[in-house]
Amino acid sequence: MDRRKIEEKIFLFLMRISAILIVLSLILILFTIIAKGLPSLNLAMITQTPKGGYYLGKEGGILNAIMGSLFLAGGATILSMLISLPVVIYLNIYAKKNSKLSEFIRFSFDVLWGIPSIVYGAFGFTIMLFFNLRASLLAGIIVVALLILPIMSRTIDEVMRMVPAGLIETSYALGATKLETAFKVVIKQTLPGIITAILIALGRGIGDAASVLFTAGFSDYIPNSLLKPAATLPLAIFFQLLTPIPEVQERAYASAFILTAIILIISIVSRIITNRFSKNLIK
Amino acid sequence: MDCQSHICVNNLNVFFGKEHILKNISLKIPDKKITAIIGPSGCGKTTLLKSFNRLIDSYDGVKVTGEILVDDENILHPNIEVTHIRKKMGLLLQNPYPLPMSIYDNVAYGPRIHGIKNKKKLDEIVEHYLKQTNLWIEVKDRLNAPASRLSVGQQQRLCLARGLAVEPEIILGDEPTSALDPISSKVIEEKFQELSDNYTIIIVTHILRQAKRLANYVIFLYLGELIEQGTAEEIFENPKEEMTKAYIQGKIS
Ligand SMILES: Nc1ncnc2c1ncn2[C@@H]1O[C@H](COP(=O)(O)OP(=O)(O)OP(=O)(O)O)[C@@H](O)[C@H]1O
Ligand SMILES: [Mg+2]
């Protein structure tokens, strides 16, 4: 065998190993969650809030955390989208390519992306202390929105940069304004990418514990107002694991299973929506 | 300045950053005729064409001086409404760019933007322009299918229909047949010939034979300068400039 064939073989081998590693770790995680969580998973867990001594192994469920997480991540995703879209449309349609300002905005997002979530949490907490505010769903939503803002913006930005210049020119040439071009052409063309970006951000937001620890707090009740504290699944898992009672520890895995299932369902549903919208795209 | 022609350019200079791309161009484009802009690659043909509908505005560091009169109105004037000028001109690019929507919506895109909402009116417009570009029979049963599924030749005709649907007076084509197969190219060429009864047509082309077949009037650019302009006969049979002669004979490219 000549050298180039051997090279080819070695690289193919390495690529296979990497692929297998990824799939294997996914299977391992899922297996752990399912094996340890399934036995203690029951209907009460997803239909009831904690009742009388839940954390001591008594009855009830984690509906408070499920609803809290959905409200919080949903609210944060919507808020973050309301900020991301205008910024990204500005960067790609209005601003001159490679202007100093756009470069600075992109750089800022990249830096923000790298900041650990506990820092966002601490930042939010400091501001809340300053204004003498208590932990609440609203505070959690704002901090998580900030946390996922760079992820969402930069991901959508990368997709929008791929839109062919000719497509945008075509719309201008027909007499469309920049705004019309942004909404009727660019957003349509990048919709699958935008949905993916929203999903990645949502997944990050729903799974983060550090940013909500001090800002959203925790509560045994489903929040009925934006100003009430809210429980979240990651924190529920955290608290359950912390107890010395084995029964409750096992529930942590059941909670992890529920969190994973929620993310999975959201991904699948949005894939289906994306496919429906992507038939018109220009390659 | 009064101008009998449809488009009249006076001392046009275009800079991209420090680069001087179009150098002091003055020319006239006759009404309801086909004008071909020819010249070697990189000489500024596309830039000139996109100056006419101010598409170059969106490029980085662009600076334009001089005047471009369209119907006696200087479109480079800062107070001009760009969308208005662009509505007057249909544009065909080198590659067809159907918009990410259905065939119907592609043709209806312009009319909708310019305020037509009535479904029946839109139906009429779509049918009329698809017929005009010989596309109707091929697509009438799948108007709601994505435009991206059409063949490249069909896509270019769709782009033409879409451009005509905004009721322009001028059609700009930047090498509109270069991505097409010979048969589709021929269809587009024939359409241009037909349309030249009612529209002023300006095409950029690399293909001298195409310019000879189509053009009534020819503009020859070289390295950003206008070397010669005149009727097709003058330029092809009897060019005044040595440079034009050399280009026509294929000695420079
Ligand atoms: N966006 C831009 N920024 C900077 N320079 C540009 C830009 N677009 C074109 N140029 C330069 O302007 C000059 C003229 O380009 P133009 O596209 O008008 O040439 P052309 O005659 O259409 O060429 P071709 O026949 O290859 O299409 C070229 O030197 C090109 O490098
Ligand atoms: Mg060109």
mmCIF file of C-alpha atoms in Angstrom, chain A residues 96-98 164-167 169-178 180-181 184-185 188-189 279-283, chain B residues 50 53 55 57-61 83 86 89 91 93 97-102 109 113-114 146 148-149 162-163 166:
data_model
loop_
_atom_site.group_PDB
_atom_site.id
_atom_site.type_symbol
_atom_site.label_atom_id
_atom_site.label_comp_id
_atom_site.label_asym_id
_atom_site.label_seq_id
_atom_site.Cartn_x
_atom_site.Cartn_y
_atom_site.Cartn_z
ATOM 1 C CA LYS A 96 -22.101 48.484 5.782
ATOM 2 C CA LYS A 97 -20.309 45.176 5.509
ATOM 3 C CA ASN A 98 -17.333 45.010 7.869
ATOM 4 C CA PRO A 164 -26.568 35.268 -1.481
ATOM 5 C CA ALA A 165 -26.063 38.965 -2.256
ATOM 6 C CA GLY A 166 -27.933 38.446 -5.528
ATOM 7 C CA LEU A 167 -31.087 37.456 -3.677
ATOM 8 C CA GLU A 169 -30.263 42.743 -4.766
ATOM 9 C CA THR A 170 -33.122 41.093 -6.599
ATOM 10 C CA SER A 171 -35.555 42.276 -3.953
ATOM 11 C CA TYR A 172 -34.123 45.805 -3.980
ATOM 12 C CA ALA A 173 -34.293 45.857 -7.760
ATOM 13 C CA LEU A 174 -38.026 45.182 -7.583
ATOM 14 C CA GLY A 175 -38.418 48.334 -5.525
ATOM 15 C CA ALA A 176 -38.534 46.752 -2.072
ATOM 16 C CA THR A 177 -37.218 48.694 0.891
ATOM 17 C CA LYS A 178 -34.614 47.234 3.216
ATOM 18 C CA GLU A 180 -39.458 44.617 3.220
ATOM 19 C CA THR A 181 -36.419 42.737 1.963
ATOM 20 C CA LYS A 184 -40.169 39.022 3.081
ATOM 21 C CA VAL A 185 -36.956 37.570 1.719
ATOM 22 C CA LYS A 188 -37.966 33.572 4.902
ATOM 23 C CA GLN A 189 -34.770 32.289 3.388
ATOM 24 C CA LYS A 279 -39.298 23.819 0.656
ATOM 25 C CA ASN A 280 -39.186 27.299 -0.846
ATOM 26 C CA LEU A 281 -35.562 27.997 -0.081
ATOM 27 C CA ILE A 282 -33.059 29.056 -2.699
ATOM 28 C CA LYS A 283 -29.920 26.999 -2.657
ATOM 29 C CA LYS B 50 -26.120 48.824 -11.378
ATOM 30 C CA ASN B 53 -30.940 51.636 -10.577
ATOM 31 C CA LEU B 55 -27.961 49.137 -6.626
ATOM 32 C CA ASP B 57 -25.460 52.291 -3.240
ATOM 33 C CA SER B 58 -25.385 49.271 -1.001
ATOM 34 C CA TYR B 59 -21.731 48.462 -1.709
ATOM 35 C CA ASP B 60 -18.974 49.364 0.703
ATOM 36 C CA GLY B 61 -17.211 52.682 0.387
ATOM 37 C CA THR B 83 -37.580 52.560 -4.645
ATOM 38 C CA ARG B 86 -36.000 50.844 -9.135
ATOM 39 C CA MET B 89 -36.360 49.236 -14.098
ATOM 40 C CA LEU B 91 -33.212 43.708 -13.540
ATOM 41 C CA LEU B 93 -28.815 39.031 -13.118
ATOM 42 C CA TYR B 97 -32.483 34.416 -8.236
ATOM 43 C CA PRO B 98 -36.025 33.268 -7.604
ATOM 44 C CA LEU B 99 -37.229 34.534 -4.224
ATOM 45 C CA PRO B 100 -37.768 31.899 -1.519
ATOM 46 C CA MET B 101 -41.486 31.553 -2.196
ATOM 47 C CA SER B 102 -43.902 30.049 -4.687
ATOM 48 C CA TYR B 109 -43.926 40.166 -5.086
ATOM 49 C CA ILE B 113 -45.019 45.764 -2.539
ATOM 50 C CA HIS B 114 -46.305 48.561 -4.697
ATOM 51 C CA PRO B 146 -41.628 26.594 -4.865
ATOM 52 C CA SER B 148 -36.634 26.926 -6.703
ATOM 53 C CA ARG B 149 -37.886 23.689 -8.281
ATOM 54 C CA ARG B 162 -41.321 39.095 -12.042
ATOM 55 C CA GLY B 163 -39.402 42.119 -13.253
ATOM 56 C CA VAL B 166 -43.769 45.949 -11.641
#
